[in-house]
Coordinates of C-alpha atoms in Angstrom, one line a residue:
Chain R
M1 CA 71.2 -94.4 31.2
R2 CA 70.4 -96.4 28.1
S3 CA 73.3 -96.8 25.8
A4 CA 73.6 -98.0 22.4
V5 CA 75.4 -101.2 23.4
S6 CA 72.8 -102.2 26.0
A7 CA 69.7 -101.5 24.1
P8 CA 67.9 -104.7 23.7
D9 CA 67.6 -106.6 20.2
Y10 CA 63.9 -105.8 19.7
R11 CA 63.6 -108.3 17.0
N12 CA 64.6 -111.3 19.0
L13 CA 63.4 -110.8 22.2
T14 CA 60.7 -113.2 23.8
F15 CA 58.2 -112.8 26.2
A16 CA 57.8 -115.2 29.3
Y17 CA 54.1 -116.4 29.6
A18 CA 53.2 -116.3 32.8
R19 CA 50.3 -118.0 34.4
S20 CA 47.3 -115.5 36.0
P21 CA 45.6 -116.0 38.9
D22 CA 42.5 -115.4 36.7
Q23 CA 43.1 -118.7 34.9
D24 CA 41.8 -120.4 38.3
A25 CA 39.3 -118.0 39.1
P26 CA 35.9 -120.2 40.1
R27 CA 34.1 -117.5 38.1
P28 CA 35.5 -115.2 35.3
A29 CA 37.3 -112.6 36.4
R30 CA 36.2 -109.0 35.3
H31 CA 38.2 -106.4 34.2
P32 CA 36.9 -103.0 32.7
V33 CA 39.1 -103.0 29.6
V34 CA 40.7 -105.6 27.6
V35 CA 42.5 -105.0 24.9
V36 CA 43.2 -107.2 22.3
G37 CA 46.8 -107.4 19.8
G38 CA 50.3 -105.7 21.5
G39 CA 50.8 -103.7 18.3
P40 CA 51.6 -100.3 17.8
V41 CA 47.6 -99.6 18.0
G42 CA 47.0 -101.6 21.0
L43 CA 49.9 -100.5 23.1
T44 CA 48.9 -96.8 22.4
A45 CA 45.2 -97.7 23.3
A46 CA 46.3 -99.3 26.3
I47 CA 48.9 -96.9 27.6
D48 CA 46.4 -93.8 26.8
L49 CA 44.1 -95.4 29.1
A50 CA 46.4 -96.6 31.9
R51 CA 47.4 -92.8 32.2
Q52 CA 44.1 -91.8 32.6
G53 CA 43.4 -94.1 35.7
I54 CA 41.9 -97.0 34.2
P55 CA 43.1 -100.5 34.8
V56 CA 43.9 -102.5 31.4
L57 CA 44.6 -105.7 30.4
L58 CA 46.1 -106.3 27.1
L59 CA 46.5 -109.7 25.6
D60 CA 48.9 -110.9 23.0
E61 CA 48.6 -114.4 21.0
D62 CA 52.0 -114.3 20.4
D63 CA 55.4 -113.8 22.4
R64 CA 57.0 -111.1 20.5
L65 CA 57.4 -108.0 18.9
S66 CA 56.7 -107.5 15.0
T67 CA 59.2 -109.4 13.3
G68 CA 59.9 -107.1 10.3
S69 CA 60.6 -103.4 10.3
R70 CA 57.3 -103.1 8.6
A71 CA 55.7 -99.6 9.1
I72 CA 58.4 -97.6 9.4
C73 CA 57.0 -94.2 8.7
F74 CA 55.7 -92.6 11.9
A75 CA 54.3 -89.3 11.1
K76 CA 54.2 -85.8 12.9
R77 CA 50.6 -86.2 14.8
T78 CA 51.6 -89.9 15.7
L79 CA 55.1 -88.3 17.6
E80 CA 52.7 -86.1 18.9
I81 CA 50.4 -88.4 20.4
F82 CA 53.2 -90.6 21.7
D83 CA 54.6 -87.0 23.3
R84 CA 51.1 -87.7 25.4
L85 CA 52.0 -90.9 26.3
G86 CA 55.7 -90.0 27.4
C87 CA 57.9 -91.4 25.1
G88 CA 57.6 -89.4 21.7
Q89 CA 61.2 -88.1 22.6
R90 CA 63.0 -91.5 22.8
M91 CA 61.4 -92.4 19.5
V92 CA 62.6 -89.0 17.7
D93 CA 65.9 -89.6 19.3
K94 CA 66.4 -93.2 17.6
G95 CA 64.3 -92.6 14.7
V96 CA 65.6 -90.7 11.3
T97 CA 64.4 -87.5 10.7
W98 CA 62.8 -86.5 7.3
N99 CA 60.6 -84.1 5.6
L100 CA 62.0 -84.0 2.0
G101 CA 60.6 -86.7 -1.0
K102 CA 61.8 -86.7 -4.2
V103 CA 60.4 -88.4 -7.3
F104 CA 62.3 -89.7 -10.3
F105 CA 61.1 -90.7 -13.6
R106 CA 63.3 -93.0 -15.3
D107 CA 66.8 -91.4 -14.5
E108 CA 65.6 -87.9 -14.1
P109 CA 64.2 -86.1 -11.3
V110 CA 60.5 -84.6 -11.6
Y111 CA 59.1 -83.5 -8.4
S112 CA 60.1 -83.1 -5.1
F113 CA 58.1 -81.9 -1.8
N114 CA 58.8 -80.8 1.5
L115 CA 56.1 -81.9 3.9
Q116 CA 57.2 -79.4 6.5
P117 CA 57.9 -76.1 5.0
D118 CA 57.1 -73.9 7.8
A119 CA 59.4 -73.8 11.1
G120 CA 58.1 -73.6 14.5
H121 CA 56.9 -77.7 15.2
Q122 CA 58.5 -79.7 17.9
R123 CA 58.5 -82.4 15.8
P124 CA 59.4 -83.0 12.3
A125 CA 56.8 -84.3 9.2
F126 CA 58.3 -87.9 9.9
I127 CA 60.5 -90.2 11.3
N128 CA 61.5 -93.9 9.9
L129 CA 61.7 -96.1 12.7
Q130 CA 61.5 -100.0 12.8
Q131 CA 58.2 -101.0 13.7
Y132 CA 59.6 -103.6 16.2
V133 CA 61.6 -100.4 18.0
V134 CA 58.4 -98.9 18.1
E135 CA 56.6 -101.3 19.7
G136 CA 59.5 -101.9 22.1
Y137 CA 59.6 -98.4 23.2
L138 CA 55.6 -98.4 23.9
L139 CA 56.5 -101.6 25.8
E140 CA 58.7 -100.1 27.9
R141 CA 56.7 -97.4 28.3
A142 CA 53.6 -99.6 29.4
A143 CA 55.5 -101.4 31.8
E144 CA 55.7 -98.2 34.0
F145 CA 52.2 -98.4 34.5
A146 CA 51.2 -100.4 37.8
N147 CA 47.7 -100.8 36.4
L148 CA 48.6 -102.2 32.7
E149 CA 49.1 -105.6 32.6
I150 CA 50.2 -107.6 29.5
R151 CA 49.5 -111.3 29.4
W152 CA 51.5 -112.8 26.7
K153 CA 50.3 -116.4 24.7
N154 CA 47.1 -115.5 25.3
R155 CA 45.0 -116.2 22.1
V156 CA 41.1 -115.0 22.1
T157 CA 38.9 -118.0 20.6
G158 CA 35.9 -116.9 21.4
V159 CA 33.6 -113.6 22.1
C160 CA 30.4 -113.3 23.5
Q161 CA 28.6 -109.9 24.4
D162 CA 25.4 -109.0 26.3
D163 CA 24.0 -105.8 28.1
D164 CA 26.2 -106.0 30.5
G165 CA 29.5 -107.0 29.4
V166 CA 32.0 -108.9 27.2
T167 CA 32.9 -112.5 27.9
L168 CA 36.0 -113.8 26.3
E169 CA 37.6 -117.3 25.8
I170 CA 41.2 -117.4 25.8
A171 CA 43.2 -120.5 25.0
T172 CA 46.8 -120.3 26.8
P173 CA 50.0 -122.7 26.8
E174 CA 48.3 -124.0 29.8
G175 CA 44.7 -124.7 28.9
D176 CA 41.4 -122.3 28.2
Y177 CA 40.2 -119.8 31.0
R178 CA 37.4 -117.3 30.8
L179 CA 37.5 -113.4 31.2
R180 CA 34.7 -110.8 31.6
C181 CA 35.1 -107.4 30.5
D182 CA 33.3 -104.1 29.7
W183 CA 34.9 -102.9 26.9
L184 CA 36.8 -104.9 24.2
I185 CA 39.5 -103.1 21.8
A186 CA 40.0 -105.3 19.2
A187 CA 43.7 -104.0 18.1
D188 CA 44.1 -107.6 16.4
G189 CA 45.1 -106.6 12.7
A190 CA 44.2 -107.1 9.4
R191 CA 43.1 -110.6 9.8
S192 CA 41.2 -109.6 13.3
A193 CA 40.2 -112.7 14.9
I194 CA 37.8 -111.0 17.0
R195 CA 36.3 -109.4 13.9
G196 CA 35.8 -113.1 13.0
H197 CA 34.5 -113.9 16.2
I198 CA 31.3 -111.4 16.4
G199 CA 30.6 -112.5 12.4
Q200 CA 31.9 -109.2 10.9
K201 CA 33.7 -108.4 8.1
S202 CA 35.7 -105.9 6.2
S203 CA 35.3 -105.1 2.7
G204 CA 36.8 -103.1 -0.3
Q205 CA 39.4 -103.8 -2.9
T206 CA 42.4 -105.5 -3.7
F207 CA 45.2 -104.4 -6.0
R208 CA 46.4 -106.9 -8.8
D209 CA 50.1 -106.1 -8.1
R210 CA 53.1 -107.5 -5.5
F211 CA 56.0 -105.6 -4.0
L212 CA 59.1 -107.0 -2.5
I213 CA 60.6 -105.1 0.8
A214 CA 64.2 -105.4 1.1
D215 CA 65.6 -104.1 4.0
V216 CA 69.3 -104.2 3.4
R217 CA 72.3 -103.0 5.9
M218 CA 74.5 -100.9 4.3
T219 CA 77.1 -97.7 5.0
A220 CA 75.8 -95.1 2.1
D221 CA 76.1 -91.7 1.5
L222 CA 72.7 -90.7 0.3
P223 CA 70.6 -88.2 1.6
T224 CA 67.8 -88.5 4.0
E225 CA 64.9 -88.3 2.2
R226 CA 62.1 -90.2 0.1
W227 CA 63.0 -91.1 -3.0
F228 CA 60.4 -93.0 -5.4
W229 CA 61.4 -93.8 -8.8
F230 CA 58.8 -94.6 -12.1
D231 CA 60.2 -97.0 -14.6
P232 CA 63.9 -96.7 -13.9
P233 CA 66.7 -98.1 -15.8
F234 CA 67.2 -100.3 -13.0
H235 CA 63.8 -101.7 -12.6
R236 CA 62.5 -101.4 -15.9
G237 CA 58.7 -100.9 -16.2
Q238 CA 58.1 -100.9 -12.3
S239 CA 58.2 -98.4 -9.4
V240 CA 61.1 -98.5 -6.6
L241 CA 61.2 -96.3 -3.3
L242 CA 64.1 -95.8 -0.9
H243 CA 63.8 -95.1 2.7
R244 CA 66.5 -95.2 5.5
Q245 CA 65.8 -96.2 8.9
P246 CA 68.1 -96.0 11.7
D247 CA 71.6 -98.2 12.2
D248 CA 72.5 -98.0 8.8
I249 CA 69.5 -100.0 7.3
W250 CA 67.7 -98.9 4.4
R251 CA 64.2 -100.0 2.9
I252 CA 64.3 -100.6 -0.6
D253 CA 60.5 -101.4 -1.9
F254 CA 60.3 -103.0 -5.9
Q255 CA 57.0 -103.1 -7.2
L256 CA 57.0 -106.5 -9.0
G257 CA 53.8 -106.9 -10.9
W258 CA 50.7 -109.6 -10.2
D259 CA 52.4 -112.1 -12.0
A260 CA 55.5 -112.4 -9.9
D261 CA 55.7 -115.1 -8.1
P262 CA 56.2 -114.8 -4.2
E263 CA 58.0 -117.4 -3.4
I264 CA 60.8 -117.3 -6.4
E265 CA 61.0 -113.3 -5.6
R266 CA 61.9 -114.2 -1.8
D267 CA 64.9 -116.1 -2.8
P268 CA 67.9 -113.8 -1.3
E269 CA 69.9 -114.5 -4.9
R270 CA 67.3 -112.9 -6.8
V271 CA 66.9 -110.0 -4.2
I272 CA 70.5 -109.2 -4.2
A273 CA 70.6 -109.1 -7.8
R274 CA 67.8 -106.5 -7.7
V275 CA 69.3 -104.2 -4.9
Q276 CA 72.6 -104.3 -6.8
A277 CA 70.8 -103.2 -10.1
L278 CA 70.1 -100.2 -8.0
L279 CA 73.5 -99.6 -5.9
G280 CA 75.5 -100.5 -8.3
P281 CA 77.8 -104.0 -8.8
D282 CA 80.5 -102.8 -6.1
A283 CA 78.3 -101.6 -3.1
A284 CA 78.7 -103.7 -0.2
F285 CA 75.4 -104.7 1.6
E286 CA 73.6 -107.4 3.4
L287 CA 69.8 -108.2 3.3
D288 CA 68.1 -107.7 6.7
W289 CA 64.8 -108.3 6.0
V290 CA 62.5 -109.8 2.6
S291 CA 59.2 -109.4 2.4
V292 CA 56.4 -109.8 -0.4
Y293 CA 53.4 -108.7 -0.1
T294 CA 50.2 -107.6 -1.8
F295 CA 47.6 -104.9 -0.5
S296 CA 44.0 -104.0 -0.1
C297 CA 42.1 -101.1 0.8
L298 CA 39.2 -102.5 3.5
R299 CA 37.2 -101.2 6.5
M300 CA 34.2 -102.7 7.9
D301 CA 30.9 -101.2 8.2
R302 CA 31.1 -99.9 12.0
F303 CA 34.2 -99.8 14.6
R304 CA 31.6 -99.6 17.5
H305 CA 29.7 -102.9 18.0
G306 CA 28.0 -102.6 21.2
R307 CA 31.2 -103.2 23.6
V308 CA 33.4 -104.3 21.1
L309 CA 35.6 -101.4 19.3
F310 CA 37.9 -101.8 16.4
A311 CA 40.9 -99.8 15.9
G312 CA 43.7 -100.1 13.5
D313 CA 44.3 -102.9 10.7
S314 CA 41.3 -104.8 12.3
A315 CA 38.8 -101.8 11.3
H316 CA 40.5 -100.6 8.0
G317 CA 43.1 -101.5 5.4
V318 CA 45.0 -99.2 3.1
S319 CA 47.7 -99.6 0.7
P320 CA 51.3 -98.6 2.3
F321 CA 51.9 -96.1 0.1
G322 CA 51.7 -92.4 2.3
A323 CA 52.0 -94.1 5.2
R324 CA 48.5 -94.5 6.8
G325 CA 48.5 -97.8 7.9
A326 CA 49.7 -97.3 11.4
N327 CA 49.7 -93.4 11.6
G328 CA 45.8 -93.9 11.0
G329 CA 45.3 -96.7 13.5
I330 CA 47.1 -94.6 16.4
Q331 CA 44.9 -91.9 15.8
D332 CA 41.9 -94.2 16.3
A333 CA 43.6 -94.9 19.5
D334 CA 43.9 -91.6 20.3
N335 CA 40.5 -90.7 19.9
L336 CA 38.9 -93.7 21.5
A337 CA 41.0 -93.4 24.6
W338 CA 39.9 -90.4 26.3
K339 CA 36.0 -91.1 25.7
L340 CA 36.2 -94.6 27.1
A341 CA 38.1 -93.4 30.0
L342 CA 35.3 -90.8 30.4
V343 CA 32.4 -93.4 29.9
L344 CA 34.5 -95.6 32.9
R345 CA 34.8 -93.0 34.9
G346 CA 30.8 -92.0 34.7
L347 CA 31.6 -89.0 33.4
A348 CA 30.3 -89.6 29.8
P349 CA 27.2 -91.4 28.3
E350 CA 27.8 -94.8 26.6
T351 CA 26.8 -93.0 23.4
L352 CA 30.1 -90.7 23.5
L353 CA 31.5 -94.0 21.8
D354 CA 29.5 -93.5 19.0
S355 CA 31.8 -90.7 17.9
Y356 CA 34.7 -92.4 18.1
D357 CA 32.8 -94.7 15.1
G358 CA 31.7 -91.3 13.5
E359 CA 34.8 -89.8 13.6
R360 CA 37.5 -92.5 12.6
I361 CA 35.1 -93.8 10.0
A362 CA 35.5 -90.5 8.3
A363 CA 39.4 -90.5 8.9
A364 CA 39.6 -94.0 7.7
D365 CA 37.7 -93.1 4.4
E366 CA 40.4 -90.0 3.8
N367 CA 43.2 -92.3 4.1
I368 CA 41.6 -95.1 2.0
L369 CA 40.9 -92.4 -0.7
N370 CA 44.3 -91.2 -0.5
S371 CA 45.8 -94.5 -0.3
T372 CA 43.7 -95.7 -3.4
R373 CA 44.5 -92.2 -5.9
S374 CA 48.3 -93.1 -4.7
T375 CA 47.9 -96.8 -5.9
D376 CA 45.7 -95.8 -9.0
F377 CA 49.0 -93.5 -10.2
I378 CA 51.7 -96.1 -9.1
T379 CA 49.9 -99.4 -10.1
P380 CA 47.4 -98.6 -13.2
K381 CA 44.6 -100.9 -13.4
N382 CA 44.3 -100.7 -17.5
E383 CA 46.3 -98.9 -20.3
A384 CA 44.8 -96.0 -20.2
S385 CA 45.7 -95.0 -16.6
L386 CA 49.4 -96.4 -17.5
A387 CA 49.4 -93.6 -20.7
F388 CA 48.5 -90.8 -18.2
R389 CA 50.4 -92.0 -15.6
D390 CA 53.4 -91.7 -18.3
A391 CA 52.0 -88.3 -19.6
T392 CA 51.8 -86.9 -16.2
L393 CA 55.4 -87.7 -15.7
E394 CA 56.5 -86.5 -19.0
L395 CA 54.8 -83.4 -19.1
A396 CA 56.2 -82.5 -15.1
R397 CA 60.1 -81.8 -16.2
D398 CA 58.0 -78.6 -17.9
C399 CA 54.9 -78.1 -16.5
G400 CA 54.3 -76.9 -13.0
F401 CA 50.5 -78.2 -12.9
A402 CA 51.7 -82.3 -13.8
R403 CA 54.0 -82.2 -11.2
R404 CA 51.3 -81.6 -8.6
L405 CA 49.4 -84.3 -10.5
V406 CA 52.3 -86.7 -9.8
N407 CA 51.2 -89.3 -6.7
S408 CA 54.0 -91.4 -5.0
G409 CA 52.0 -91.4 -1.9
R410 CA 50.2 -88.2 -0.4
L411 CA 51.7 -88.5 3.2
S412 CA 49.6 -89.1 6.6
T413 CA 48.0 -85.9 7.9
P414 CA 45.8 -86.0 10.8
S415 CA 42.1 -85.8 9.8
T416 CA 39.9 -82.5 10.6
Y417 CA 36.8 -84.2 12.5
R418 CA 34.6 -81.9 10.5
G419 CA 30.4 -81.9 11.4
S420 CA 31.6 -83.8 14.5
P421 CA 28.7 -83.9 16.8
L422 CA 31.5 -83.1 19.8
S423 CA 32.3 -79.7 18.0
S424 CA 30.5 -76.4 18.6
A425 CA 29.7 -74.3 16.0
D426 CA 31.6 -71.0 15.5
T427 CA 29.7 -68.0 16.5
G428 CA 32.2 -65.6 15.3
P429 CA 34.4 -65.1 12.4
F430 CA 37.6 -67.0 12.5
S431 CA 40.1 -67.7 9.4
G432 CA 43.0 -70.0 9.2
A433 CA 43.0 -74.1 9.6
M434 CA 41.6 -74.3 13.5
E435 CA 38.3 -74.9 12.8
P436 CA 36.3 -77.0 15.4
G437 CA 37.5 -80.8 14.6
A438 CA 41.0 -79.5 13.3
P439 CA 43.9 -81.0 15.3
A440 CA 45.8 -78.3 17.1
A441 CA 49.0 -76.6 15.8
D442 CA 51.9 -76.5 17.8
A443 CA 53.9 -73.5 18.2
P444 CA 57.2 -72.2 20.2
V445 CA 56.3 -71.0 23.7
R446 CA 58.2 -69.8 26.7
T447 CA 57.0 -70.8 30.3
A448 CA 58.6 -70.1 33.6
G449 CA 61.6 -69.0 31.8
R450 CA 62.2 -71.8 29.7
D451 CA 61.5 -72.3 26.2
A452 CA 58.6 -75.0 25.3
W453 CA 56.2 -76.1 22.9
L454 CA 52.5 -75.6 22.9
L455 CA 51.3 -78.9 22.0
R456 CA 53.4 -80.6 25.1
E457 CA 51.3 -78.2 27.7
T458 CA 48.3 -79.7 26.4
G459 CA 46.7 -83.3 25.9
S460 CA 46.4 -84.7 29.8
G461 CA 42.7 -83.7 29.4
F462 CA 40.3 -81.0 28.2
T463 CA 42.1 -77.6 27.9
G464 CA 41.0 -73.9 27.2
L465 CA 43.5 -71.6 25.4
Y466 CA 43.1 -68.0 26.8
F467 CA 44.9 -65.5 24.2
S468 CA 45.6 -62.4 26.6
P469 CA 47.5 -59.3 25.5
D470 CA 48.5 -58.9 29.4
A471 CA 47.3 -60.2 32.9
P472 CA 43.8 -61.0 32.4
P473 CA 41.5 -58.7 34.5
A474 CA 40.4 -59.9 37.6
E475 CA 36.9 -60.7 36.6
T476 CA 38.1 -62.6 33.8
L477 CA 40.2 -64.7 36.2
R478 CA 37.5 -65.6 38.3
A479 CA 35.7 -66.9 35.3
L480 CA 38.2 -68.9 33.8
R481 CA 38.8 -70.2 37.5
A482 CA 35.1 -71.5 37.6
A483 CA 35.4 -73.2 34.3
A484 CA 38.5 -75.3 35.2
G485 CA 36.8 -76.2 38.5
G486 CA 33.7 -77.8 36.8
A487 CA 32.7 -81.7 36.8
L488 CA 35.1 -82.0 33.9
P489 CA 38.6 -81.0 34.6
L490 CA 39.6 -78.2 32.7
A491 CA 43.1 -77.1 32.2
I492 CA 43.7 -73.3 31.5
L493 CA 46.7 -72.1 29.6
V494 CA 46.8 -67.9 29.2
L495 CA 48.9 -67.4 26.1
T496 CA 50.4 -63.5 26.1
P497 CA 52.9 -62.1 23.5
A498 CA 56.6 -62.6 23.8
G499 CA 58.0 -60.2 26.5
A500 CA 54.2 -59.3 28.2
Q501 CA 55.9 -60.2 31.6
V502 CA 53.0 -61.8 33.2
P503 CA 53.5 -63.1 36.9
A504 CA 52.4 -66.7 37.5
L505 CA 48.4 -67.3 38.0
D506 CA 47.3 -69.5 40.5
G507 CA 45.9 -72.9 38.7
M508 CA 46.6 -71.7 35.3
T509 CA 50.3 -71.9 33.2
V510 CA 51.1 -68.8 31.3
L511 CA 52.9 -69.3 27.9
E512 CA 54.6 -66.5 26.0
D513 CA 53.8 -66.8 22.5
A514 CA 57.6 -66.8 21.9
A515 CA 57.5 -66.3 18.2
G516 CA 53.8 -65.0 17.3
L517 CA 53.1 -68.1 15.9
A518 CA 50.0 -69.7 18.3
A519 CA 48.4 -66.2 17.5
D520 CA 48.9 -66.7 13.7
R521 CA 48.1 -70.3 13.3
Y522 CA 45.0 -69.8 15.8
D523 CA 43.8 -66.5 14.2
A524 CA 44.0 -65.4 17.7
R525 CA 43.0 -61.8 18.9
P526 CA 43.3 -60.5 22.7
G527 CA 40.7 -62.3 24.4
T528 CA 39.9 -65.2 22.1
F529 CA 39.2 -68.5 23.9
Y530 CA 40.2 -72.2 22.4
L531 CA 38.9 -75.5 24.0
L532 CA 41.0 -78.6 23.2
R533 CA 39.9 -82.3 23.7
P534 CA 42.2 -84.6 25.3
D535 CA 43.3 -85.8 21.9
Q536 CA 44.3 -82.1 21.1
H537 CA 41.7 -81.6 18.5
V538 CA 39.6 -78.1 18.4
C539 CA 36.3 -78.7 20.0
A540 CA 35.7 -74.9 20.6
R541 CA 36.6 -71.6 19.9
W542 CA 35.1 -68.1 20.9
R543 CA 36.5 -64.4 20.3
Q544 CA 35.6 -63.9 23.9
F545 CA 35.3 -65.9 27.1
H546 CA 32.2 -67.0 28.2
G547 CA 32.0 -69.8 31.2
E548 CA 28.6 -70.8 30.3
A549 CA 29.2 -71.5 26.3
V550 CA 32.6 -73.2 27.6
Q551 CA 30.4 -75.6 29.8
A552 CA 27.8 -76.3 27.4
A553 CA 30.7 -77.0 24.7
L554 CA 32.6 -79.3 27.3
A555 CA 29.3 -81.3 27.7
R556 CA 28.7 -81.3 24.2
A557 CA 32.3 -82.6 23.4
T558 CA 31.6 -85.5 26.2
G559 CA 28.0 -86.8 24.3
Q560 CA 26.0 -84.8 26.9
G561 CA 25.0 -81.6 24.6
Chain N
M1 CA 29.0 -74.9 -19.1
L2 CA 30.7 -77.2 -21.8
T3 CA 30.4 -75.5 -25.1
T4 CA 29.5 -78.2 -28.0
E5 CA 28.9 -75.7 -30.8
L6 CA 31.5 -74.9 -32.9
N7 CA 34.4 -72.9 -31.2
I8 CA 37.2 -73.6 -33.5
A9 CA 37.8 -71.2 -36.5
D10 CA 39.3 -73.2 -38.9
P11 CA 37.7 -76.8 -38.2
D12 CA 39.2 -78.7 -41.2
G13 CA 42.7 -77.3 -40.6
F14 CA 42.3 -78.4 -36.7
Y15 CA 40.9 -81.9 -37.4
E16 CA 44.0 -82.0 -40.1
A17 CA 46.6 -80.9 -37.4
L18 CA 44.9 -83.2 -34.9
I19 CA 45.5 -86.2 -37.2
G20 CA 49.1 -85.2 -38.1
L21 CA 49.9 -85.1 -34.3
H22 CA 49.6 -88.9 -34.6
R23 CA 51.4 -89.5 -38.0
D24 CA 53.7 -92.5 -38.2
L25 CA 53.0 -93.3 -34.3
T26 CA 52.4 -96.7 -32.7
A27 CA 48.9 -97.6 -31.2
E28 CA 50.6 -97.2 -27.4
Q29 CA 52.8 -93.5 -28.6
S30 CA 49.4 -92.4 -29.5
R31 CA 47.9 -93.3 -26.4
L32 CA 50.6 -91.2 -24.8
V33 CA 50.2 -88.2 -26.9
N34 CA 46.3 -88.1 -26.2
A35 CA 46.9 -88.6 -22.5
K36 CA 49.4 -85.5 -22.7
L37 CA 46.6 -83.4 -25.2
V38 CA 43.6 -83.9 -22.8
L39 CA 46.0 -83.2 -19.5
L40 CA 47.5 -80.0 -21.2
L41 CA 44.1 -78.8 -22.4
A42 CA 41.9 -80.1 -19.1
N43 CA 44.6 -77.6 -17.2
H44 CA 44.1 -75.1 -19.3
V45 CA 40.1 -75.2 -19.1
G46 CA 40.5 -75.7 -14.9
D47 CA 36.9 -75.1 -14.6
R48 CA 35.8 -78.6 -13.1
T49 CA 31.9 -78.4 -13.9
V50 CA 33.3 -78.4 -17.7
L51 CA 35.6 -81.1 -17.3
D52 CA 33.0 -83.6 -15.7
E53 CA 30.6 -82.3 -18.4
A54 CA 33.1 -83.2 -21.2
M55 CA 34.1 -86.5 -19.5
A56 CA 30.5 -87.9 -19.1
L57 CA 29.9 -87.0 -22.9
A58 CA 32.9 -88.5 -24.0
R59 CA 31.9 -91.9 -22.2
R60 CA 28.0 -91.6 -23.1
G61 CA 26.4 -94.4 -24.6
L62 CA 29.5 -97.0 -24.0
V63 CA 28.5 -100.7 -22.3
P64 CA 31.8 -101.4 -20.6
S65 CA 33.5 -104.4 -22.4
G66 CA 36.6 -104.4 -20.3
E67 CA 37.8 -105.2 -16.9
D68 CA 40.0 -103.4 -14.8
R69 CA 42.8 -105.3 -12.7
A70 CA 41.3 -104.8 -9.4
M71 CA 39.3 -107.3 -7.4
H72 CA 36.6 -107.2 -4.6
A73 CA 38.0 -108.3 -1.3
V74 CA 36.7 -109.2 2.2
A75 CA 38.5 -110.1 5.4

């Protein structure tokens, strides 16, 4: 049992360097996959590969978790991915759940938004949780896999690839050694050393503005909402963002302007004065962490370079407005792991990895577009954009259209992989959001007499959702079982209306659509069949089940179509 | 399609009202009023094709001689 008292202080944990037999091997030892970087993205990729039976070696140049709370907002889709990895519930239990955002202009509220207006999803729109706690939980999950090894204080100093693999030069406290691997995942952050080693770069634009993060510890009677101020009386001419974290920590983000001196702004006295201006002179609080930062929107031209695959901040950078950095990176890992596992197991050609490049570059562009638009609103680049910003905020009080233009961050939602080569085109009419490429929607279900969630029943491999008004006829059952027994494992879920009383079916899971929301969200009719990828994105759907069509769609989804 | 032929009943009266809108305002106040006016009218028009045509026409012939506060970055 875990208790609050015995919970480790993830900020101050250090992990011992240990000598590996690889360092004494006469020839470089060979590993199927090496992941570089023990942040949320690297850990997600490593765990996802390990749970699919792939031996993984993770190298980290440091011996600690994230120094500050950094990426505190973890989105619904990220939590669903953590659920697949087996550590989502812990994150949600510890995190602060929020769905509501409020925007203020000067001292008046002008706009509020609910990121999850409809019920029937297991996970909230967002939780706030310190990055070092997320990393700590992921690390503890990683430790449960015998086929996942982590080496601390192992810094990659050279990368060289040929047709057969990648050779890594590694520096440790006890000298250098070399390794070979089939595939290298570079999750080594915005200043990726691997990117430099292979002569690549990430380019885009830097915004001329500076921001101050002040994490303060205090007991405050404020609602658990995201509050954003434009030009508030306590910080004139700039913006301020307030977020609640667990353990009575509050994140306050002050816009400082380009001319601010980062050294001076880090001075605790100065930070305390800024916080006091917001909270009032009598507020009791202490500083927990302070950081001054600038940001850029960048991306690499390609995320796959032969046997080297870039994921997270090494591949793309976004402004912080919208929480699209860590969330986007974790979705990179989500997209990559199943593809790489199939390639390594000989069940898919290497070219399947090109779809990682295509799908995640489109997603990165979507994240960069949204975060750039937010930044253009928050950090006006010239006098005209400042005038439009203030005009929008002033009109927002009385005019509905202007409220929709107010942009304090469009918060992270997963991309639909529209036009993906892994998707099969619809052959019948469908409406709603569950088009091929879309992230599968959740819904409350009942199975074997207990309440459950649709998404939690998926995601360990390819999954078929068969919507059936009652027990499927014997012929359909035979066809479903035949589909499930192909070269690629396919789990079959039979979704029935609530109260349909379908008996257990051998080799399949029967789910009652408890609130009818699955049928609604998937625009399902009796006989509708959806094929979901291991990362829970839709790749094909039909109004009627056809075994051959499903096999063709599976082939296509694994790069063999 | 954007209408570029006269579409206002009393053009001189409208022009007078437009100038009057800015009476005794500072340059900054005027910029704010103009921005609000653009936003209100743009939302009223709604048609994105028309708005794009109007924006292109408004900028036509200008040689940019200012500079936005952003920099090209490479990491």
